[in-house]
Short mmCIF file of C-alpha atoms and ligand atoms in Angstrom, two decimals:
data_model
loop_
_atom_site.label_atom_id
_atom_site.label_comp_id
_atom_site.label_asym_id
_atom_site.label_seq_id
_atom_site.Cartn_x
_atom_site.Cartn_y
_atom_site.Cartn_z
CA UNK C 37 97.28 22.14 68.50
CA UNK C 38 94.00 22.09 66.65
CA UNK C 39 93.58 24.39 63.70
CA UNK C 40 91.30 27.26 64.61
CA UNK C 41 92.29 27.41 68.25
CA UNK C 42 93.38 30.98 68.82
CA UNK C 43 96.74 31.79 70.33
CA UNK C 44 96.10 35.02 72.17
CA UNK C 45 99.10 36.89 73.42
CA UNK C 46 98.79 38.26 76.89
CA UNK C 47 102.03 40.10 77.35
CA UNK C 48 101.99 41.86 80.70
CA UNK C 49 103.97 44.83 81.82
CA UNK C 50 103.55 43.82 85.44
CA UNK C 51 106.57 44.39 87.60
CA UNK C 52 107.84 47.35 85.64
CA UNK C 53 107.50 50.82 87.06
CA UNK C 54 105.48 49.62 89.99
CA UNK C 55 103.96 52.46 91.94
CA UNK C 56 103.45 54.47 88.76
CA UNK C 57 100.06 54.88 87.13
CA UNK C 58 99.45 52.15 84.56
CA UNK C 59 97.57 52.65 81.34
CA UNK C 60 97.03 49.08 80.22
CA UNK C 61 95.27 48.71 76.89
CA UNK C 62 92.41 46.72 78.30
CA UNK C 63 90.86 47.92 81.50
CA UNK C 64 92.93 50.94 82.53
CA UNK C 65 92.26 51.62 86.16
CA UNK C 66 91.98 55.36 86.34
CA UNK C 67 90.73 58.27 84.34
CA UNK C 68 92.64 61.49 84.16
CA UNK C 69 92.89 64.71 82.24
CA UNK C 70 96.25 65.84 80.96
CA UNK C 71 96.19 69.09 79.01
CA UNK C 72 93.54 68.81 76.32
CA UNK C 73 93.48 65.00 76.47
CA UNK C 74 91.14 62.88 78.50
CA UNK C 75 92.90 59.60 79.01
CA UNK C 76 92.19 56.63 81.19
CA UNK C 77 89.86 53.70 81.39
CA UNK C 78 87.62 54.90 78.57
CA UNK C 79 90.25 55.83 76.04
CA UNK C 80 92.41 52.77 76.55
CA UNK C 81 89.55 50.33 76.13
CA UNK C 82 88.58 48.78 72.81
CA UNK C 83 85.10 50.25 73.18
CA UNK C 84 86.49 53.74 73.55
CA UNK C 85 88.79 53.29 70.57
CA UNK C 86 85.76 52.26 68.53
CA UNK C 87 83.82 55.23 69.87
CA UNK C 88 86.50 57.56 68.52
CA UNK C 89 86.01 56.15 65.04
CA UNK C 90 88.98 53.80 64.99
CA UNK C 91 88.78 50.15 64.10
CA UNK C 92 88.78 47.93 67.20
CA UNK C 93 92.18 46.56 68.08
CA UNK C 94 91.96 42.88 67.28
CA UNK C 95 93.70 40.53 69.68
CA UNK C 96 96.75 38.98 68.06
CA UNK C 97 95.69 35.46 67.20
CA UNK C 98 96.90 32.62 65.09
CA UNK C 99 94.18 32.25 62.51
CA UNK C 100 92.98 29.14 60.76
CA UNK C 101 93.65 29.71 57.08
CA UNK C 102 93.24 27.85 53.83
CA UNK C 103 96.96 26.93 54.03
CA UNK C 104 96.16 24.56 56.91
CA UNK C 105 98.66 23.41 59.52
CA UNK C 106 101.74 25.01 57.94
CA UNK C 107 100.24 28.49 58.09
CA UNK C 108 98.96 27.90 61.58
CA UNK C 109 102.44 26.86 62.70
CA UNK C 110 103.98 29.90 61.07
CA UNK C 111 101.50 32.13 62.87
CA UNK C 112 102.16 30.41 66.19
CA UNK C 113 105.93 30.73 65.67
CA UNK C 114 105.60 34.41 64.82
CA UNK C 115 103.37 35.05 67.82
CA UNK C 116 105.83 33.32 70.15
CA UNK C 117 108.80 35.19 68.67
CA UNK C 118 106.96 38.48 69.13
CA UNK C 119 106.05 37.65 72.70
CA UNK C 120 109.60 36.65 73.64
CA UNK C 121 111.16 39.66 72.00
CA UNK C 122 108.63 42.00 73.63
CA UNK C 123 109.60 40.62 77.04
CA UNK C 124 113.29 41.36 76.31
CA UNK C 125 112.40 44.87 75.19
CA UNK C 126 110.12 45.61 78.14
CA UNK C 127 112.92 44.79 80.51
CA UNK C 128 114.90 47.78 79.26
CA UNK C 129 112.09 50.21 78.44
CA UNK C 130 111.33 51.57 81.91
CA UNK C 131 107.85 52.47 80.72
CA UNK C 132 109.10 54.83 78.03
CA UNK C 133 106.57 55.64 75.31
CA UNK C 134 107.16 54.60 71.71
CA UNK C 135 106.47 57.14 68.95
CA UNK C 136 106.11 55.74 65.44
CA UNK C 137 107.00 58.21 62.72
CA UNK C 138 106.88 57.82 58.95
CA UNK C 139 105.14 58.94 55.82
CA UNK C 140 101.40 58.58 55.33
CA UNK C 141 100.52 54.94 54.82
CA UNK C 142 103.80 53.64 56.24
CA UNK C 143 101.91 51.36 58.64
CA UNK C 144 102.30 53.33 61.88
CA UNK C 145 98.79 52.41 63.06
CA UNK C 146 98.93 48.81 61.85
CA UNK C 147 102.35 48.07 63.36
CA UNK C 148 101.71 50.30 66.39
CA UNK C 149 98.67 48.27 67.46
CA UNK C 150 100.70 45.05 67.33
CA UNK C 151 103.53 46.58 69.37
CA UNK C 152 101.08 47.94 71.94
CA UNK C 153 99.42 44.58 72.31
CA UNK C 154 102.60 42.57 72.81
CA UNK C 155 104.16 45.14 75.14
CA UNK C 156 100.99 45.62 77.19
CA UNK C 157 101.05 49.32 76.28
CA UNK C 158 98.09 51.51 75.26
CA UNK C 159 97.84 52.52 71.62
CA UNK C 160 96.97 56.02 70.43
CA UNK C 161 96.74 57.54 66.98
CA UNK C 162 97.62 61.23 67.26
CA UNK C 163 95.46 62.15 64.23
CA UNK C 164 92.45 60.69 66.06
CA UNK C 165 93.34 62.58 69.24
CA UNK C 166 93.52 65.84 67.28
CA UNK C 167 90.09 65.11 65.78
CA UNK C 168 88.80 64.50 69.31
CA UNK C 169 90.42 67.66 70.74
CA UNK C 170 89.07 69.85 67.91
CA UNK C 171 85.67 68.11 67.92
CA UNK C 172 85.68 67.27 64.21
CA UNK C 173 85.24 63.86 62.61
CA UNK C 174 88.26 63.88 60.29
CA UNK C 175 91.66 65.41 59.65
CA UNK C 176 90.43 66.24 56.13
CA UNK C 177 87.64 68.35 57.60
CA UNK C 178 90.00 70.14 60.01
CA UNK C 179 92.21 71.10 57.04
CA UNK C 180 89.16 72.27 55.07
CA UNK C 181 87.32 74.24 57.76
CA UNK C 182 90.41 75.60 59.55
CA UNK C 183 93.84 75.17 57.99
CA UNK C 184 96.91 72.97 57.99
CA UNK C 185 98.56 75.36 60.49
CA UNK C 186 95.60 74.98 62.86
CA UNK C 187 95.89 71.19 62.57
CA UNK C 188 99.66 71.34 63.21
CA UNK C 189 99.16 73.49 66.35
CA UNK C 190 96.70 70.97 67.73
CA UNK C 191 98.97 68.09 66.76
CA UNK C 192 101.80 69.71 68.73
CA UNK C 193 99.52 70.13 71.79
CA UNK C 194 98.48 66.49 71.61
CA UNK C 195 102.10 65.30 71.39
CA UNK C 196 103.10 67.57 74.26
CA UNK C 197 100.30 66.13 76.42
CA UNK C 198 101.15 62.54 75.51
CA UNK C 199 104.82 63.10 76.31
CA UNK C 200 104.06 63.35 80.02
CA UNK C 201 102.61 59.84 80.01
CA UNK C 202 104.12 56.37 80.10
CA UNK C 203 103.59 53.02 78.41
CA UNK C 204 102.02 54.31 75.24
CA UNK C 205 102.59 53.42 71.62
CA UNK C 206 101.71 56.50 69.58
CA UNK C 207 101.16 56.49 65.81
CA UNK C 208 102.03 60.09 64.98
CA UNK C 209 100.73 62.03 62.00
CA UNK C 210 102.96 61.76 58.94
CA UNK C 211 103.95 65.42 59.20
CA UNK C 212 104.66 65.56 62.94
CA UNK C 213 108.39 65.32 62.23
CA UNK C 214 108.57 68.76 60.60
CA UNK C 215 108.28 70.68 63.86
CA UNK C 216 111.32 70.62 66.14
CA UNK C 217 109.08 71.17 69.17
CA UNK C 218 107.40 67.82 68.44
CA UNK C 219 110.79 66.13 68.47
CA UNK C 220 111.57 67.73 71.79
CA UNK C 221 108.47 65.98 73.19
CA UNK C 222 108.90 62.71 71.31
CA UNK C 223 112.49 62.44 72.53
CA UNK C 224 111.13 61.96 76.04
CA UNK C 225 110.27 58.49 74.76
CA UNK C 226 111.70 56.37 72.00
CA UNK C 227 111.03 57.14 68.33
CA UNK C 228 110.83 54.58 65.54
CA UNK C 229 110.85 55.49 61.85
CA UNK C 230 109.01 53.11 59.53
CA UNK C 231 110.94 53.64 56.32
CA UNK C 232 108.84 52.39 53.41
CA UNK C 233 109.70 52.89 49.72
CA UNK C 234 107.50 55.52 48.05
CA UNK C 235 106.22 53.04 45.43
CA UNK C 236 104.86 50.79 48.19
CA UNK C 237 103.27 53.76 49.98
CA UNK C 238 101.60 54.94 46.78
CA UNK C 239 100.30 51.42 46.10
CA UNK C 240 98.79 51.13 49.58
CA UNK C 241 97.25 54.60 49.45
CA UNK C 242 95.87 54.17 45.92
CA UNK C 243 94.16 50.99 47.14
CA UNK C 244 92.22 52.74 49.93
CA UNK C 245 91.82 56.16 48.28
CA UNK C 246 93.09 59.59 49.25
CA UNK C 247 89.92 61.16 50.68
CA UNK C 248 91.10 60.87 54.29
CA UNK C 249 94.56 62.27 53.47
CA UNK C 250 94.09 65.94 52.55
CA UNK C 251 97.68 66.51 51.42
CA UNK C 252 97.31 63.75 48.81
CA UNK C 253 93.72 64.31 47.75
CA UNK C 254 93.33 65.29 44.10
CA UNK C 255 90.10 65.88 42.19
CA UNK C 256 91.21 63.72 39.26
CA UNK C 257 93.97 61.55 37.86
CA UNK C 258 95.23 58.03 38.33
CA UNK C 259 95.34 57.47 42.14
CA UNK C 260 98.73 55.68 42.14
CA UNK C 261 100.46 58.30 39.97
CA UNK C 262 98.98 61.22 41.91
CA UNK C 263 99.83 59.69 45.30
CA UNK C 264 103.37 58.84 44.17
CA UNK C 265 104.02 62.33 42.85
CA UNK C 266 102.71 64.08 46.02
CA UNK C 267 104.54 61.68 48.32
CA UNK C 268 107.79 62.32 46.43
CA UNK C 269 107.40 66.07 46.92
CA UNK C 270 106.63 65.65 50.62
CA UNK C 271 109.59 63.29 51.09
CA UNK C 272 111.88 65.86 49.47
CA UNK C 273 110.50 68.70 51.60
CA UNK C 274 110.86 66.69 54.77
CA UNK C 275 114.44 65.81 53.95
CA UNK C 276 116.10 64.09 56.86
CA UNK C 277 113.37 64.85 59.41
CA UNK C 278 112.37 61.19 59.77
CA UNK C 279 115.99 60.14 60.21
CA UNK C 280 116.03 62.00 63.51
CA UNK C 281 114.22 58.99 65.03
CA UNK C 282 116.15 56.82 67.48
CA UNK C 283 115.48 53.70 65.45
CA UNK C 284 115.00 53.15 61.70
CA UNK C 285 113.02 50.17 60.49
CA UNK C 286 113.66 49.80 56.77
CA UNK C 287 111.24 47.56 54.89
CA UNK C 288 113.79 47.12 52.13
CA UNK C 289 116.29 45.77 54.67
CA UNK C 290 113.74 43.37 56.19
CA UNK C 291 112.73 42.10 52.74
CA UNK C 292 116.39 41.49 51.83
CA UNK C 293 116.97 39.68 55.13
CA UNK C 294 113.94 37.43 54.60
CA UNK C 295 114.79 36.78 50.95
CA UNK C 296 111.79 38.62 49.50
CA UNK C 297 112.15 40.53 46.26
CA UNK C 298 109.39 42.98 47.18
CA UNK C 299 108.44 44.76 50.41
CA UNK C 300 104.77 44.02 49.71
CA UNK C 301 105.48 40.42 50.78
CA UNK C 302 106.20 41.58 54.34
CA UNK C 303 103.48 41.16 56.91
CA UNK C 304 102.84 43.70 59.68
CA UNK C 305 104.14 41.03 62.09
CA UNK C 306 107.47 40.78 60.20
CA UNK C 307 107.77 44.55 60.56
CA UNK C 308 106.74 44.63 64.23
CA UNK C 309 109.31 41.93 65.00
CA UNK C 310 112.10 43.86 63.29
CA UNK C 311 110.99 47.00 65.15
CA UNK C 312 111.31 45.14 68.46
CA UNK C 313 114.82 43.91 67.53
CA UNK C 314 115.90 47.43 66.64
CA UNK C 315 114.29 48.91 69.76
CA UNK C 316 116.07 46.33 71.90
CA UNK C 317 119.47 47.20 70.39
CA UNK C 318 118.81 50.87 70.94
CA UNK C 319 117.61 50.61 74.55
CA UNK C 320 120.44 48.28 75.49
CA UNK C 321 123.03 50.67 74.11
CA UNK C 322 121.16 53.55 75.72
CA UNK C 323 121.29 51.78 79.10
CA UNK C 324 125.03 51.18 78.73
CA UNK C 325 125.86 54.76 77.72
CA UNK C 326 123.36 56.20 80.20
CA UNK C 327 122.02 58.65 77.61
CA UNK C 328 118.34 57.83 78.20
CA UNK C 329 115.80 60.49 77.25
CA UNK C 330 118.45 63.12 76.41
CA UNK C 331 117.62 64.76 73.07
CA UNK C 332 120.54 64.03 70.76
CA UNK C 333 120.17 66.29 67.77
CA UNK C 334 121.63 69.73 68.02
CA UNK C 335 118.71 71.37 66.27
CA UNK C 336 116.41 70.13 69.03
CA UNK C 337 118.63 71.58 71.71
CA UNK C 338 118.58 74.99 70.04
CA UNK C 339 114.85 75.38 70.80
N1 LIG J 1332 102.81 45.59 55.89
C1 LIG J 1332 101.77 46.00 55.18
N2 LIG J 1332 101.52 45.45 53.99
C2 LIG J 1332 100.49 45.87 53.24
N3 LIG J 1332 99.63 46.85 53.59
C3 LIG J 1332 99.83 47.44 54.77
C4 LIG J 1332 100.91 47.07 55.64
N4 LIG J 1332 100.85 47.85 56.73
C5 LIG J 1332 99.81 48.67 56.56
N5 LIG J 1332 99.18 48.42 55.38
C6 LIG J 1332 98.00 49.10 54.83
O1 LIG J 1332 98.41 50.40 54.44
C7 LIG J 1332 97.43 51.36 54.78
C8 LIG J 1332 98.04 52.39 55.72
O2 LIG J 1332 98.38 51.74 56.95
P1 LIG J 1332 98.32 52.52 58.33
O3 LIG J 1332 97.00 53.22 58.47
O4 LIG J 1332 98.73 51.57 59.38
O5 LIG J 1332 99.45 53.60 58.06
P2 LIG J 1332 99.74 54.96 58.84
O6 LIG J 1332 101.20 55.15 58.75
O7 LIG J 1332 99.14 54.91 60.20
O8 LIG J 1332 98.99 55.99 57.91
P3 LIG J 1332 98.58 57.55 58.16
O9 LIG J 1332 99.75 58.28 58.75
O10 LIG J 1332 98.29 58.03 56.77
O11 LIG J 1332 97.38 57.51 59.03
C9 LIG J 1332 96.27 50.60 55.42
O12 LIG J 1332 95.33 50.36 54.41
C10 LIG J 1332 96.92 49.30 55.88
O13 LIG J 1332 96.01 48.23 55.88
O1 LIG J 1333 102.03 63.63 56.23
C1 LIG J 1333 101.27 64.52 56.66
O2 LIG J 1333 101.57 65.72 56.63
C2 LIG J 1333 99.97 64.14 57.25
C3 LIG J 1333 99.73 62.84 57.61
C4 LIG J 1333 98.49 62.39 58.24
O3 LIG J 1333 98.77 61.38 59.20
C5 LIG J 1333 97.73 63.53 58.89
O4 LIG J 1333 98.39 63.94 60.05
C6 LIG J 1333 97.61 64.69 57.94
O5 LIG J 1333 96.84 64.26 56.83
C7 LIG J 1333 98.97 65.22 57.48
#
């Protein structure tokens, strides 16, 4: 294959859940209103995602890079592995939604867009849907003008509305895990925890700044140190809330498996691939035990 020729993945969910409404990422067929959300052909399209202030979802392509043929081959191999694994996973998913949970900066949006593309699902970022529902341009502004509690109420409404849909990958807000009612809704699909060491999170966040993350934003101080200290406090407060997810994707484990000494060497594709492997194990076991969609944790059932 010539360098520079793109390998676009066109994973299709065709054949699954026929007769149900599809919300394919490109060119959804229908528009509908569910609760406070308007979903359908506009929202699922790249143009609509851009209109809501998100970056467009780039098609997954093998890129020509300065490394030449070797890099191209690696990219092609990765793309094929992802495509094959996504087909295995789709077979067992029955259209269930995937909810990505994890701390701020854990890569929920980055990895979520890759998963949505290979599975032929639609991608949504719940922070963006809250901004849309409230009619404000940023989460930071919602916190400032209203309050964190107001944001959390809207976040819960968005997750409740999404939970009645199918074939979505949802990047949830970092704090969505603290409310049991959100788990009750997320457990209608499959939840995946991106478990990233705090040092790596702080490095990523310090790189892009904290302005868009109101719980981390500080008027002064070294960005890495401030982010690390706040993230540590949040992680302590949240305790085991993330561990309630059906599947845990640990970057430390992936790095060890791939022989890397640092999680920063992992690409979003490495992480998406591991997520698909873990999802497959979970759904296969789930199919065998017949426990699909039943909330497991006792504290959810006490609601
Ligand atoms: N595997 C990775 N390696 C390095 N940087 C990454 C990786 N994944 C994501 N990032 C970067 O980390 C930052 C946060 O990623 P992303 O927005 O996907 O996280 P998130 O979990 O959705 O964050 P939030 O909940 O705060 O919105 C981005 O700048 C992104 O480019
Ligand atoms: O971890 C959190 O509590 C948050 C994470 C972000 O995604 C936003 O939902 C908001 O900034 C709060």
